[in-house]
XYZ file of C-alpha atoms in Angstrom:
219
model
C -135.462 -2.245 -36.623
C -133.098 -2.340 -33.877
C -132.367 1.210 -32.650
C -129.202 2.542 -33.435
C -127.258 4.409 -30.452
C -125.383 7.264 -32.015
C -122.691 9.426 -30.593
C -124.213 12.717 -29.281
C -121.855 15.604 -30.044
C -123.031 18.846 -28.212
C -120.836 21.876 -26.919
C -118.017 19.660 -28.022
C -118.526 17.407 -25.283
C -118.338 14.004 -26.384
C -118.453 10.375 -25.027
C -115.145 8.758 -25.010
C -115.183 5.375 -23.323
C -112.371 3.396 -25.226
C -112.568 -0.082 -23.908
C -114.856 -2.332 -26.031
C -114.754 -5.718 -27.474
C -116.538 -3.887 -30.457
C -113.299 -1.895 -31.260
C -110.766 -4.027 -33.417
C -107.536 -5.032 -31.932
C -105.764 -3.245 -34.270
C -107.703 -0.146 -33.726
C -105.382 3.113 -33.352
C -106.564 6.139 -31.267
C -103.672 7.995 -32.695
C -101.034 10.328 -31.380
C -99.925 13.700 -31.372
C -96.552 14.905 -32.007
C -95.081 18.266 -32.919
C -98.392 19.604 -33.905
C -99.313 16.786 -36.170
C -102.039 14.261 -35.257
C -101.547 10.866 -37.050
C -103.779 7.523 -36.928
C -102.380 4.188 -38.362
C -105.741 2.693 -38.706
C -107.717 5.247 -40.608
C -104.573 6.226 -42.421
C -104.942 9.752 -41.680
C -102.701 12.770 -40.824
C -103.774 16.331 -39.768
C -101.247 19.186 -39.011
C -102.549 21.766 -36.617
C -101.286 24.878 -34.485
C -99.436 23.449 -31.823
C -100.463 26.259 -29.729
C -104.032 24.861 -29.700
C -105.077 23.368 -26.382
C -105.320 19.377 -27.029
C -107.659 17.566 -24.604
C -106.604 14.476 -22.739
C -108.608 11.414 -22.305
C -109.221 12.660 -18.742
C -110.243 16.105 -19.800
C -112.709 14.520 -22.723
C -114.362 12.562 -19.987
C -115.035 15.534 -17.738
C -116.732 17.634 -20.597
C -118.529 14.655 -21.733
C -120.231 14.318 -18.359
C -121.178 18.044 -18.711
C -122.907 17.293 -22.054
C -124.960 14.441 -20.795
C -126.449 16.879 -18.121
C -128.007 18.779 -21.126
C -130.271 15.652 -21.939
C -133.738 15.840 -20.673
C -134.887 12.090 -21.191
C -133.539 9.644 -18.731
C -134.181 6.682 -21.107
C -132.151 8.632 -23.843
C -129.242 9.298 -21.018
C -129.324 5.404 -20.363
C -129.175 4.743 -24.013
C -126.269 7.040 -24.744
C -124.364 5.685 -21.631
C -124.754 2.255 -23.206
C -123.682 3.406 -26.785
C -120.442 4.643 -25.677
C -118.680 1.403 -25.467
C -118.664 1.595 -29.305
C -117.238 5.157 -29.444
C -113.940 6.340 -29.572
C -112.840 9.910 -29.432
C -109.704 10.321 -31.279
C -108.709 13.976 -30.891
C -110.202 17.163 -29.398
C -108.520 20.667 -29.510
C -109.660 24.169 -28.622
C -108.065 27.147 -29.890
C -107.551 28.360 -26.547
C -107.248 26.763 -23.179
C -110.603 26.274 -21.644
C -111.725 28.985 -19.372
C -109.046 31.571 -20.676
C -111.188 33.465 -22.971
C -114.432 35.514 -22.513
C -115.527 34.701 -26.157
C -116.506 31.591 -27.707
C -113.668 28.953 -27.931
C -113.640 27.316 -31.492
C -112.700 23.605 -31.525
C -112.270 20.612 -33.853
C -112.860 17.090 -32.756
C -112.353 13.692 -34.556
C -114.502 10.852 -33.509
C -115.183 7.004 -34.806
C -118.279 5.271 -33.918
C -118.537 1.389 -34.698
C -121.412 0.750 -37.012
C -120.761 -2.910 -37.855
C -124.046 -4.035 -36.200
C -126.199 -1.401 -38.037
C -126.158 -2.367 -41.666
C -128.940 0.477 -42.695
C -126.222 2.955 -42.164
C -124.465 3.020 -45.640
C -123.091 6.618 -45.935
C -122.240 9.531 -43.814
C -125.579 11.261 -44.303
C -127.433 8.173 -42.664
C -125.438 8.523 -39.745
C -126.006 12.084 -39.686
C -129.757 11.666 -40.037
C -129.927 9.535 -36.831
C -127.517 11.913 -35.058
C -130.183 14.799 -35.766
C -132.953 12.579 -34.277
C -131.234 12.447 -30.919
C -129.937 16.110 -30.995
C -133.673 17.254 -31.424
C -134.445 15.817 -27.874
C -131.578 17.738 -26.207
C -132.511 20.791 -24.141
C -131.250 23.187 -26.887
C -132.505 25.044 -29.983
C -131.174 23.657 -33.153
C -131.417 24.488 -37.026
C -130.206 21.880 -39.191
C -129.099 22.107 -42.857
C -127.707 19.308 -45.166
C -124.948 20.281 -47.445
C -125.945 19.168 -50.964
C -122.536 18.206 -51.964
C -120.041 15.913 -49.910
C -116.676 17.018 -49.112
C -114.040 14.870 -50.855
C -110.702 14.539 -49.088
C -108.432 12.342 -50.956
C -110.612 8.957 -51.640
C -113.047 9.747 -48.803
C -116.330 11.425 -49.254
C -117.738 13.233 -46.048
C -121.539 14.065 -46.056
C -122.079 17.399 -43.989
C -124.572 18.521 -41.651
C -124.523 22.262 -40.467
C -125.946 23.120 -37.108
C -127.015 26.561 -35.702
C -127.421 26.113 -31.866
C -128.940 28.545 -29.449
C -128.127 27.681 -25.797
C -129.271 30.079 -23.017
C -129.245 32.887 -25.370
C -125.856 32.174 -26.734
C -125.388 31.253 -30.463
C -122.863 29.392 -32.068
C -122.554 26.787 -35.336
C -121.110 23.302 -35.746
C -120.495 21.240 -38.944
C -120.749 17.702 -38.709
C -118.863 15.719 -41.289
C -119.048 11.915 -41.719
C -117.793 9.185 -43.679
C -118.154 5.392 -43.688
C -114.999 3.296 -43.493
C -113.647 0.074 -42.023
C -117.088 -0.257 -39.997
C -116.847 3.129 -38.361
C -118.464 6.353 -39.020
C -115.251 8.737 -39.032
C -116.733 12.028 -37.864
C -115.173 15.376 -37.950
C -116.753 18.193 -35.921
C -116.093 21.949 -36.158
C -117.501 24.526 -33.855
C -117.279 28.295 -34.052
C -119.274 31.564 -33.910
C -117.739 33.804 -36.487
C -116.817 33.486 -40.341
C -113.142 34.270 -39.246
C -113.068 31.139 -36.883
C -115.050 28.905 -39.384
C -112.475 29.681 -42.059
C -109.403 28.975 -39.532
C -111.043 25.498 -38.831
C -111.991 24.656 -42.584
C -108.385 25.467 -43.272
C -107.338 22.856 -40.682
C -109.885 20.304 -41.918
C -108.331 21.035 -45.580
C -105.124 19.822 -44.562
C -106.246 16.500 -43.232
C -104.582 13.896 -45.739
C -105.582 10.267 -46.000
C -103.116 7.735 -47.573
C -105.982 5.103 -48.356
C -109.700 4.853 -48.777
C -112.596 4.356 -50.974
C -115.091 7.123 -52.302
C -118.584 6.957 -50.696
C -120.733 8.007 -53.429
C -124.175 9.737 -53.075
C -126.952 7.509 -53.240
């Protein structure tokens, strides 16, 4: 089976190359106006606190390079570099400006990965299982937990992978939420280290609205 090159998300460092023949011509990376992210391709709308630090494309690329440095295997590094032509980081925001806080800086990211060449990925959990395999090759200590029930947002059903991360003695948590639509895995990632941060990010996710879509039922 052809190996599926999945997007690695670690320390909210994402690959974000956006030029690709695999991206539809009518694809929309979205826009931010007055504290609202909107995307016409996925028909989604996400209000957020406008005081949060929204990352530019250039900032996302810089953080992405830091994330690649955590990968020990050189073949895997090259595979991830090749896979970025199919990936689009749509939105990334941190609660605080980077470098301005001594504590953990909670964040949210929206990512799309083209999966048209990989028919074995039928639902969000299929994507998350493969993503876990790659994360296990990182120079980090992970604990994984799949949530039994998907998160339903309008007509979309997102499978959820919860991740506990230990990096150089620092612990934090992430939630990866994936659904399959329009030939993409649409991925929401939130990162936090306290219950209060998790609740704030989950409230933000709960405000996401889709104006169209179709349910991905559990198999």
